Amino acid sequence: MTRILLATTAALALSACATVPQSSPATSAAATSAAPVTVRIVGLNDFHGNLEPQPRPLVVTTPDGQERSLPAGGAAYLASAVNALRAQDEYSLVISAGDLISASPLASSLFLDEPTIGAMNRIGLDFNAVGNHEFDRGADELRRIADGGCAVHTLRTPCAVEPDFAGADFGFLAANVATADGGTLFPAYAIRRFGSGADEIAIAVIGLTLEGTPSLVSPGGVAGLTFRDEAETINALIPAIEAEGADAIIVSIHQGLVNSEGFDDGNCGALSGDLRGILDRLDPRVDLVLSGHTHNAYVCDYAKVDPARPFWVTSAGSRGTMLTDIALSIDAANGTAHVTDAHNIVVQNADGDGRDAALPAFAADAGIAAYVARYVDAARSASERVVGRLSGALDTRMLGLVIADAQLAATRDSGAEIAFMNAGGVRAPITPGADGAVTFGDIYTSQPFGNTLVTKTFTGAQLLAILEQQFRGDRAELLSVSQGFTYGFDRAAPEGRRVVDPMLNGRAIDPDAAYRVTMNSFLAGGGDGFTTFEAGRDTVIGPVDVDALERWIGAADAAMPVRERVRDLTRR
């Protein structure tokens, strides 16, 4: 990282503390010549409403194999970093590849992520491609957060801090999210023009989410929407975009790669993941792909993988801890464009403990820091309220068991005998204070979605089908199960026979018997691909998930969970 980033340190340091404009630079004066023009592209993804600096250092491994822990993130520092990167060239665009909002810390999530929109307005974000988490609260609420206003679409009241919440100054893009009338939820693409006359250059930005979004969010929130194939959607748009005179095409897609090497080494050899299949079908007229979803950080000249597709693909990690700094050269005379340089830059806090003096560091933008503080203060009374005490820390796996236990306890009066919790719904571990105290902020950060609990009756056969669905595809994380329910599994066994000896309170599950089962509303709608949860009968809607967890932790007899509920019996 030192070798790669020091070349830009001087330029960044000169502008790191500059005032950030309140909106993107307007289309500016004509270029002075017809020579190729560099447009600075600043990429980010998976911000998830992380308005404050990360509570834990960002651990990165540099190209020389050294591991470093750096203070990073926070909207105020991100603003200065964006401003510094934009200052390198006359023209620039700041583009997000989705999951800008939701699954957020309390200071943003408690207020329906309105402060994240406000912060990004002030930072000067130009476009955000919708991600799967943009749909967590449903399409109607997503439209509100983009357009502004105080219409109520959730259990929380909007506009609690800003009564005149006006929505986003930047564009939301959703090329592959089709509505019932044949249009798209948001525009499929946008074209930004710089300069004038013969020197004008035009950049098209296509934004889209992963086709599998409906399996990752509550089905009711995306009812009436169709999520189309990513590569087909992009390729179909290119002729119209070229007809509008675009000199460069950028794709901002909320789908990603898995990188097992350095975050900025430019090595494409270790990349895998669902985005690969999309890239391999992509029209080679695309010049740059900004990606996300996997929370991995990478920069890759894809021509090293496929010479027929000479575009770059990048991702800036997550939570505002990095930005991707990209130089896009455009030759307006012949309409060609190509990336000449791309690096991931750590948003290192200039006033953070443990900072590395060899790397760029960014001061907090005072205006945005004050804006964020306004929401942090508003959330403090809720955040600092102690809800109970624990005898030790809970990692996300143990916390999943605790949540299952809490949800079972909260729905006993609905006849619940078993409760399930999905791994993706546990967003953060819980580390109690020195006296074991756990605050509402702790539990809200771990469960920020506001799902309600749903109890249904399933046959034993349906229950076994749910368990078997855990082993389809490449799913890595299993459902967490409540105390008293146990089983083993053998991944090597034939499909349909992978679940071994499922038992409830020591008695074997009877395929013909009826069982009352609790899950959150996300799973109840078939989320995460667990379609059998949609079945069942005698549905009872219970409390909100975070309230159930609060009651469990506050109970005097709350116990730490036992891990041995599920046994891995896979033949090696």
Short mmCIF file of C-alpha atoms in Angstrom, two decimals, residues 128-347:
data_model
loop_
_atom_site.label_atom_id
_atom_site.label_comp_id
_atom_site.label_asym_id
_atom_site.label_seq_id
_atom_site.Cartn_x
_atom_site.Cartn_y
_atom_site.Cartn_z
CA ASN A 128 -26.25 5.76 -6.44
CA ALA A 129 -27.11 2.43 -8.02
CA VAL A 130 -29.71 0.68 -5.91
CA GLY A 131 -28.49 -2.32 -3.92
CA ASN A 132 -30.48 -5.05 -2.24
CA HIS A 133 -30.50 -3.21 1.09
CA GLU A 134 -32.11 -0.16 -0.50
CA PHE A 135 -35.24 -2.34 -0.60
CA ASP A 136 -35.19 -3.43 3.06
CA ARG A 137 -38.06 -1.09 3.96
CA GLY A 138 -39.90 -1.58 0.69
CA ALA A 139 -40.09 0.23 -2.63
CA ASP A 140 -42.46 2.95 -1.41
CA GLU A 141 -40.09 3.96 1.38
CA LEU A 142 -37.18 3.85 -1.04
CA ARG A 143 -38.99 6.29 -3.33
CA ARG A 144 -39.60 8.55 -0.34
CA ILE A 145 -35.99 8.53 0.76
CA ALA A 146 -34.97 9.45 -2.79
CA ASP A 147 -37.66 12.07 -3.46
CA GLY A 148 -38.20 13.49 0.02
CA GLY A 149 -41.28 14.05 2.11
CA CYS A 150 -42.66 12.58 5.30
CA ALA A 151 -45.10 9.91 4.15
CA VAL A 152 -45.17 6.98 6.59
CA HIS A 153 -44.33 3.56 5.13
CA THR A 154 -42.69 1.86 8.15
CA LEU A 155 -43.10 1.42 11.88
CA ARG A 156 -40.86 4.44 12.43
CA THR A 157 -41.91 8.05 11.99
CA PRO A 158 -39.97 9.91 9.29
CA CYS A 159 -38.70 13.49 9.44
CA ALA A 160 -38.06 13.29 13.20
CA VAL A 161 -35.04 15.62 13.05
CA GLU A 162 -35.53 17.43 9.73
CA PRO A 163 -39.26 18.17 9.30
CA ASP A 164 -38.58 19.36 5.76
CA PHE A 165 -36.57 16.33 4.61
CA ALA A 166 -36.15 16.93 0.88
CA GLY A 167 -34.61 13.67 -0.30
CA ALA A 168 -31.52 13.11 -2.42
CA ASP A 169 -29.78 15.71 -4.56
CA PHE A 170 -28.13 12.83 -6.43
CA GLY A 171 -29.67 10.36 -8.82
CA PHE A 172 -30.82 6.85 -7.95
CA LEU A 173 -30.38 4.39 -10.83
CA ALA A 174 -32.16 1.03 -11.26
CA ALA A 175 -31.76 -0.28 -14.80
CA ASN A 176 -32.89 -3.84 -14.07
CA VAL A 177 -35.72 -3.11 -11.62
CA ALA A 178 -38.85 -3.15 -13.79
CA THR A 179 -42.23 -1.92 -12.63
CA ALA A 180 -45.59 -3.37 -13.57
CA ASP A 181 -46.11 -0.70 -16.24
CA GLY A 182 -42.93 -1.72 -18.07
CA GLY A 183 -40.78 1.15 -16.85
CA THR A 184 -38.05 1.10 -14.23
CA LEU A 185 -38.30 2.08 -10.57
CA PHE A 186 -35.63 4.75 -11.10
CA PRO A 187 -33.89 5.80 -14.33
CA ALA A 188 -31.82 3.07 -15.96
CA TYR A 189 -28.92 5.41 -16.70
CA ALA A 190 -27.86 9.02 -16.74
CA ILE A 191 -25.47 10.96 -18.96
CA ARG A 192 -23.29 13.70 -17.50
CA ARG A 193 -21.76 16.15 -19.98
CA PHE A 194 -18.68 18.29 -19.40
CA GLY A 195 -17.30 21.10 -21.55
CA SER A 196 -19.02 22.53 -24.61
CA GLY A 197 -18.90 22.60 -28.37
CA ALA A 198 -16.35 20.40 -30.07
CA ASP A 199 -14.68 19.77 -26.72
CA GLU A 200 -17.78 18.44 -24.98
CA ILE A 201 -17.44 15.00 -23.44
CA ALA A 202 -20.29 12.81 -22.25
CA ILE A 203 -20.17 10.01 -19.69
CA ALA A 204 -23.02 7.53 -19.27
CA VAL A 205 -23.59 5.81 -15.93
CA ILE A 206 -25.75 2.67 -15.85
CA GLY A 207 -26.86 1.63 -12.36
CA LEU A 208 -28.39 -1.66 -11.26
CA THR A 209 -28.64 -4.20 -8.47
CA LEU A 210 -28.16 -7.94 -8.44
CA GLU A 211 -30.90 -9.99 -10.07
CA GLY A 212 -31.24 -12.02 -6.87
CA THR A 213 -32.39 -9.06 -4.76
CA PRO A 214 -35.90 -10.49 -4.13
CA SER A 215 -34.41 -13.43 -2.22
CA LEU A 216 -32.46 -11.03 0.03
CA VAL A 217 -35.28 -8.74 1.14
CA SER A 218 -38.80 -9.13 2.44
CA PRO A 219 -40.91 -10.18 -0.55
CA GLY A 220 -43.69 -7.75 0.29
CA GLY A 221 -41.31 -4.83 -0.15
CA VAL A 222 -40.61 -5.71 -3.78
CA ALA A 223 -44.09 -6.91 -4.79
CA GLY A 224 -44.88 -5.87 -8.35
CA LEU A 225 -41.21 -5.41 -9.27
CA THR A 226 -39.19 -7.61 -11.60
CA PHE A 227 -35.42 -7.89 -11.26
CA ARG A 228 -33.87 -8.64 -14.63
CA ASP A 229 -30.64 -10.29 -15.71
CA GLU A 230 -27.76 -7.90 -15.15
CA ALA A 231 -25.63 -8.46 -18.27
CA GLU A 232 -28.64 -8.57 -20.61
CA THR A 233 -29.94 -5.32 -19.14
CA ILE A 234 -26.61 -3.52 -19.55
CA ASN A 235 -25.97 -4.75 -23.05
CA ALA A 236 -29.45 -3.80 -24.24
CA LEU A 237 -28.94 -0.19 -23.13
CA ILE A 238 -25.65 0.44 -24.90
CA PRO A 239 -26.98 1.19 -28.43
CA ALA A 240 -29.29 3.91 -27.07
CA ILE A 241 -26.53 5.32 -24.90
CA GLU A 242 -24.16 5.52 -27.86
CA ALA A 243 -26.90 7.16 -29.93
CA GLU A 244 -27.00 9.91 -27.30
CA GLY A 245 -23.32 10.59 -27.93
CA ALA A 246 -21.73 9.05 -24.85
CA ASP A 247 -17.93 8.97 -25.04
CA ALA A 248 -17.57 6.63 -22.06
CA ILE A 249 -19.79 4.07 -20.35
CA ILE A 250 -19.56 3.31 -16.63
CA VAL A 251 -21.52 0.50 -15.00
CA SER A 252 -22.29 0.81 -11.30
CA ILE A 253 -23.58 -2.59 -10.19
CA HIS A 254 -24.44 -3.97 -6.78
CA GLN A 255 -22.88 -7.34 -7.34
CA GLY A 256 -19.32 -8.27 -6.61
CA LEU A 257 -16.25 -10.43 -6.56
CA VAL A 258 -14.36 -12.21 -3.81
CA ASN A 259 -10.74 -11.18 -3.55
CA SER A 260 -8.29 -13.29 -1.56
CA GLU A 261 -5.30 -11.06 -2.28
CA GLY A 262 -4.45 -7.41 -1.57
CA PHE A 263 -7.06 -4.65 -1.59
CA ASP A 264 -5.01 -2.54 -4.00
CA ASP A 265 -2.46 -4.78 -5.68
CA GLY A 266 -4.21 -4.77 -9.07
CA ASN A 267 -3.91 -8.54 -9.31
CA CYS A 268 -6.96 -10.11 -10.95
CA GLY A 269 -5.78 -13.68 -10.47
CA ALA A 270 -7.52 -14.30 -7.13
CA LEU A 271 -10.93 -12.91 -8.07
CA SER A 272 -14.02 -15.12 -8.01
CA GLY A 273 -17.68 -14.62 -7.21
CA ASP A 274 -21.05 -14.02 -8.85
CA LEU A 275 -19.95 -10.91 -10.75
CA ARG A 276 -17.51 -12.97 -12.86
CA GLY A 277 -20.29 -14.53 -14.91
CA ILE A 278 -21.78 -11.09 -15.55
CA LEU A 279 -18.45 -9.56 -16.58
CA ASP A 280 -17.79 -12.41 -18.99
CA ARG A 281 -21.03 -11.60 -20.83
CA LEU A 282 -20.63 -7.83 -20.75
CA ASP A 283 -20.44 -5.75 -23.93
CA PRO A 284 -16.76 -4.71 -24.35
CA ARG A 285 -17.88 -1.14 -25.04
CA VAL A 286 -18.19 -0.72 -21.26
CA ASP A 287 -15.16 1.19 -19.97
CA LEU A 288 -15.41 0.80 -16.19
CA VAL A 289 -17.38 -1.35 -13.72
CA LEU A 290 -17.85 -0.14 -10.15
CA SER A 291 -19.10 -3.00 -7.98
CA GLY A 292 -20.08 -3.90 -4.42
CA HIS A 293 -22.17 -6.32 -2.35
CA THR A 294 -19.33 -8.63 -1.23
CA HIS A 295 -17.67 -5.91 0.91
CA ASN A 296 -14.34 -6.91 -0.66
CA ALA A 297 -11.84 -4.33 -1.91
CA TYR A 298 -10.11 -4.75 -5.28
CA VAL A 299 -8.93 -3.03 -8.43
CA CYS A 300 -8.58 -5.13 -11.56
CA ASP A 301 -7.74 -4.42 -15.17
CA TYR A 302 -10.10 -7.04 -16.57
CA ALA A 303 -8.16 -7.24 -19.82
CA LYS A 304 -5.73 -9.40 -17.83
CA VAL A 305 -8.57 -11.90 -17.46
CA ASP A 306 -10.23 -11.40 -20.84
CA PRO A 307 -8.35 -9.32 -23.45
CA ALA A 308 -11.62 -8.89 -25.37
CA ARG A 309 -13.05 -6.90 -22.44
CA PRO A 310 -10.56 -4.12 -21.67
CA PHE A 311 -12.50 -2.49 -18.85
CA TRP A 312 -11.55 -2.18 -15.18
CA VAL A 313 -13.60 -3.54 -12.29
CA THR A 314 -13.25 -2.07 -8.80
CA SER A 315 -14.74 -2.15 -5.30
CA ALA A 316 -13.95 0.04 -2.29
CA GLY A 317 -14.65 -2.40 0.54
CA SER A 318 -17.47 -1.15 2.77
CA ARG A 319 -18.67 1.30 5.43
CA GLY A 320 -16.88 4.32 3.94
CA THR A 321 -13.44 3.07 4.98
CA MET A 322 -12.08 3.27 1.41
CA LEU A 323 -12.64 5.11 -1.85
CA THR A 324 -11.56 4.03 -5.31
CA ASP A 325 -9.59 6.75 -7.11
CA ILE A 326 -9.91 6.25 -10.88
CA ALA A 327 -8.47 8.24 -13.77
CA LEU A 328 -10.67 7.85 -16.85
CA SER A 329 -9.10 9.26 -20.02
CA ILE A 330 -11.56 10.35 -22.72
CA ASP A 331 -10.62 11.29 -26.26
CA ALA A 332 -13.59 13.30 -27.54
CA ALA A 333 -12.13 13.44 -31.06
CA ASN A 334 -12.58 9.72 -31.65
CA GLY A 335 -15.01 8.85 -28.86
CA THR A 336 -12.70 6.45 -27.03
CA ALA A 337 -12.15 6.08 -23.31
CA HIS A 338 -10.00 3.96 -21.03
CA VAL A 339 -8.90 3.81 -17.42
CA THR A 340 -5.28 4.87 -17.03
CA ASP A 341 -4.98 4.35 -13.28
CA ALA A 342 -7.05 3.06 -10.35
CA HIS A 343 -6.26 2.68 -6.66
CA ASN A 344 -8.15 2.03 -3.46
CA ILE A 345 -7.45 4.79 -0.93
CA VAL A 346 -8.00 4.24 2.78
CA VAL A 347 -10.09 7.02 4.31
#
